[in-house]
Amino acid sequence: MRRTLHTARYLSDPVYRRRISRQLNKGESLHALRRDLHYTQQGTFAARPYLSDQTEQAWCLTILTNSVVVWTTEYFGLAVQRLRADGKSVEDALLTHISPGRSENINFFGAIPVEVEAELANGWRPLRTRPVNGTGGMLGQI
């Protein structure tokens, strides 16, 4: 009965369909982030065929993914604060559509030099002042 009611509502209510679609897109962006983070092994677990080793590697990927999501969330908040301080209007309703499972702001390859004393003096790295990938957004660097 629940499935029938859900299907009927899904088919008849375009607002409900869009809401479900947005949530699915957020989930897919997290899956894409995990794939990007795990790219160096081409999406395969390199651990020995023991369940404990594979489980440990999966937990490490989960911790790394959660770290990136927290970092991105913090810097999205800082970027919104900066935009609002500059007098630009950023509606809270718009922020509900942003997913922190993005990877455009991450350098997956190479090294990033960090001057710890200079850049982390206030607890955060400085925000970029130029657009990233032509999107027009300001994101923190990872």
Short mmCIF file of C-alpha atoms in Angstrom, two decimals:
data_model
loop_
_atom_site.label_atom_id
_atom_site.label_comp_id
_atom_site.label_asym_id
_atom_site.label_seq_id
_atom_site.Cartn_x
_atom_site.Cartn_y
_atom_site.Cartn_z
CA MET A 1 0.00 0.00 0.00
CA ARG A 2 2.82 2.42 0.88
CA ARG A 3 4.58 1.81 -2.41
CA THR A 4 1.36 2.43 -4.32
CA LEU A 5 0.75 5.71 -2.47
CA HIS A 6 4.35 6.79 -2.99
CA THR A 7 4.22 5.95 -6.69
CA ALA A 8 0.93 7.78 -7.14
CA ARG A 9 2.28 10.86 -5.36
CA TYR A 10 5.54 10.70 -7.32
CA LEU A 11 3.73 10.53 -10.65
CA SER A 12 1.18 13.23 -9.86
CA ASP A 13 3.26 15.81 -7.94
CA PRO A 14 6.07 17.54 -9.91
CA VAL A 15 7.34 19.36 -6.78
CA TYR A 16 7.72 16.03 -4.98
CA ARG A 17 9.57 14.57 -8.01
CA ARG A 18 12.01 17.51 -8.06
CA ARG A 19 12.66 17.14 -4.32
CA ILE A 20 13.44 13.44 -4.70
CA SER A 21 15.59 14.13 -7.75
CA ARG A 22 17.64 16.73 -5.83
CA GLN A 23 18.28 14.26 -3.02
CA LEU A 24 19.31 11.58 -5.51
CA ASN A 25 21.70 14.03 -7.17
CA LYS A 26 23.30 14.82 -3.80
CA GLY A 27 23.81 11.11 -3.19
CA GLU A 28 25.32 10.68 -6.64
CA SER A 29 27.71 13.57 -6.01
CA LEU A 30 28.96 11.75 -2.89
CA HIS A 31 29.47 8.59 -4.92
CA ALA A 32 31.38 10.59 -7.53
CA LEU A 33 33.54 12.12 -4.79
CA ARG A 34 34.34 8.65 -3.44
CA ARG A 35 35.26 7.47 -6.94
CA ASP A 36 37.49 10.50 -7.42
CA LEU A 37 39.20 9.95 -4.07
CA HIS A 38 39.74 6.29 -4.87
CA TYR A 39 40.90 6.91 -8.45
CA THR A 40 44.54 6.09 -7.78
CA GLN A 41 43.54 2.44 -7.40
CA GLN A 42 41.19 2.80 -10.38
CA GLY A 43 38.22 2.13 -8.13
CA THR A 44 39.44 -1.23 -6.85
CA PHE A 45 40.52 -2.30 -3.41
CA ALA A 46 44.24 -3.06 -3.46
CA ALA A 47 44.23 -4.76 -0.08
CA ARG A 48 44.87 -8.44 0.26
CA PRO A 49 41.81 -10.62 -0.25
CA TYR A 50 41.18 -10.73 3.48
CA LEU A 51 37.93 -9.22 4.65
CA SER A 52 39.61 -7.34 7.50
CA ASP A 53 42.08 -5.60 5.13
CA GLN A 54 39.34 -4.65 2.70
CA THR A 55 37.15 -3.40 5.53
CA GLU A 56 40.02 -1.26 6.84
CA GLN A 57 40.59 0.26 3.39
CA ALA A 58 36.85 0.97 3.03
CA TRP A 59 36.80 2.70 6.43
CA CYS A 60 39.79 4.81 5.40
CA LEU A 61 37.92 5.89 2.26
CA THR A 62 34.89 6.75 4.42
CA ILE A 63 37.00 8.84 6.81
CA LEU A 64 38.66 10.64 3.89
CA THR A 65 35.28 11.31 2.24
CA ASN A 66 33.83 12.65 5.50
CA SER A 67 36.89 14.89 5.95
CA VAL A 68 36.45 16.38 2.48
CA VAL A 69 32.71 16.93 3.09
CA VAL A 70 33.37 18.70 6.41
CA TRP A 71 36.15 20.82 4.87
CA THR A 72 33.97 21.79 1.90
CA THR A 73 31.01 22.58 4.17
CA GLU A 74 33.16 24.88 6.31
CA TYR A 75 34.50 26.72 3.28
CA PHE A 76 31.07 27.02 1.67
CA GLY A 77 29.98 28.71 4.91
CA LEU A 78 32.98 31.05 4.80
CA ALA A 79 32.31 31.87 1.14
CA VAL A 80 28.66 32.68 1.91
CA GLN A 81 29.73 34.90 4.82
CA ARG A 82 32.17 36.71 2.52
CA LEU A 83 29.54 37.20 -0.18
CA ARG A 84 27.04 38.55 2.34
CA ALA A 85 29.69 40.85 3.86
CA ASP A 86 30.36 42.20 0.35
CA GLY A 87 26.67 43.09 0.09
CA LYS A 88 25.59 40.26 -2.20
CA SER A 89 22.28 38.53 -1.53
CA VAL A 90 22.56 34.82 -0.78
CA GLU A 91 19.20 33.35 0.16
CA ASP A 92 19.05 30.54 2.71
CA ALA A 93 16.59 28.68 0.49
CA LEU A 94 19.28 28.53 -2.21
CA LEU A 95 21.79 26.99 0.21
CA THR A 96 19.57 23.95 0.76
CA HIS A 97 20.33 22.89 -2.82
CA ILE A 98 24.11 22.85 -2.40
CA SER A 99 25.83 19.54 -1.79
CA PRO A 100 29.20 19.43 -0.03
CA GLY A 101 30.08 16.26 -1.92
CA ARG A 102 31.81 18.19 -4.67
CA SER A 103 35.32 17.65 -5.97
CA GLU A 104 36.02 20.66 -8.19
CA ASN A 105 37.95 22.32 -5.37
CA ILE A 106 40.23 19.37 -4.68
CA ASN A 107 43.68 18.80 -6.13
CA PHE A 108 43.83 15.00 -6.38
CA PHE A 109 47.28 14.88 -7.95
CA GLY A 110 50.50 16.60 -7.04
CA ALA A 111 51.49 18.46 -3.92
CA ILE A 112 50.05 21.60 -2.42
CA PRO A 113 52.57 23.65 -0.45
CA VAL A 114 51.06 24.98 2.76
CA GLU A 115 52.72 27.74 4.74
CA VAL A 116 51.20 26.69 8.03
CA GLU A 117 52.09 29.80 10.02
CA ALA A 118 50.88 32.22 7.35
CA GLU A 119 47.83 30.44 6.00
CA LEU A 120 46.42 28.86 9.12
CA ALA A 121 46.96 31.79 11.47
CA ASN A 122 43.21 32.33 11.84
CA GLY A 123 42.27 28.65 11.63
CA TRP A 124 41.35 28.54 7.92
CA ARG A 125 43.14 28.82 4.63
CA PRO A 126 42.22 32.01 2.77
CA LEU A 127 39.34 31.85 0.28
CA ARG A 128 40.13 32.06 -3.39
CA THR A 129 39.38 35.41 -4.93
CA ARG A 130 39.03 34.09 -8.46
CA PRO A 131 36.44 31.70 -9.92
CA VAL A 132 37.16 27.98 -9.91
CA ASN A 133 36.70 26.20 -13.25
CA GLY A 134 34.78 29.17 -14.58
CA THR A 135 31.86 28.55 -12.21
CA GLY A 136 32.08 31.96 -10.57
CA GLY A 137 32.11 30.49 -7.07
CA MET A 138 34.67 30.98 -4.33
CA LEU A 139 35.78 27.75 -2.76
CA GLY A 140 38.48 26.92 -0.25
CA GLN A 141 41.44 24.98 -1.53
CA ILE A 142 42.12 21.48 -0.37
#
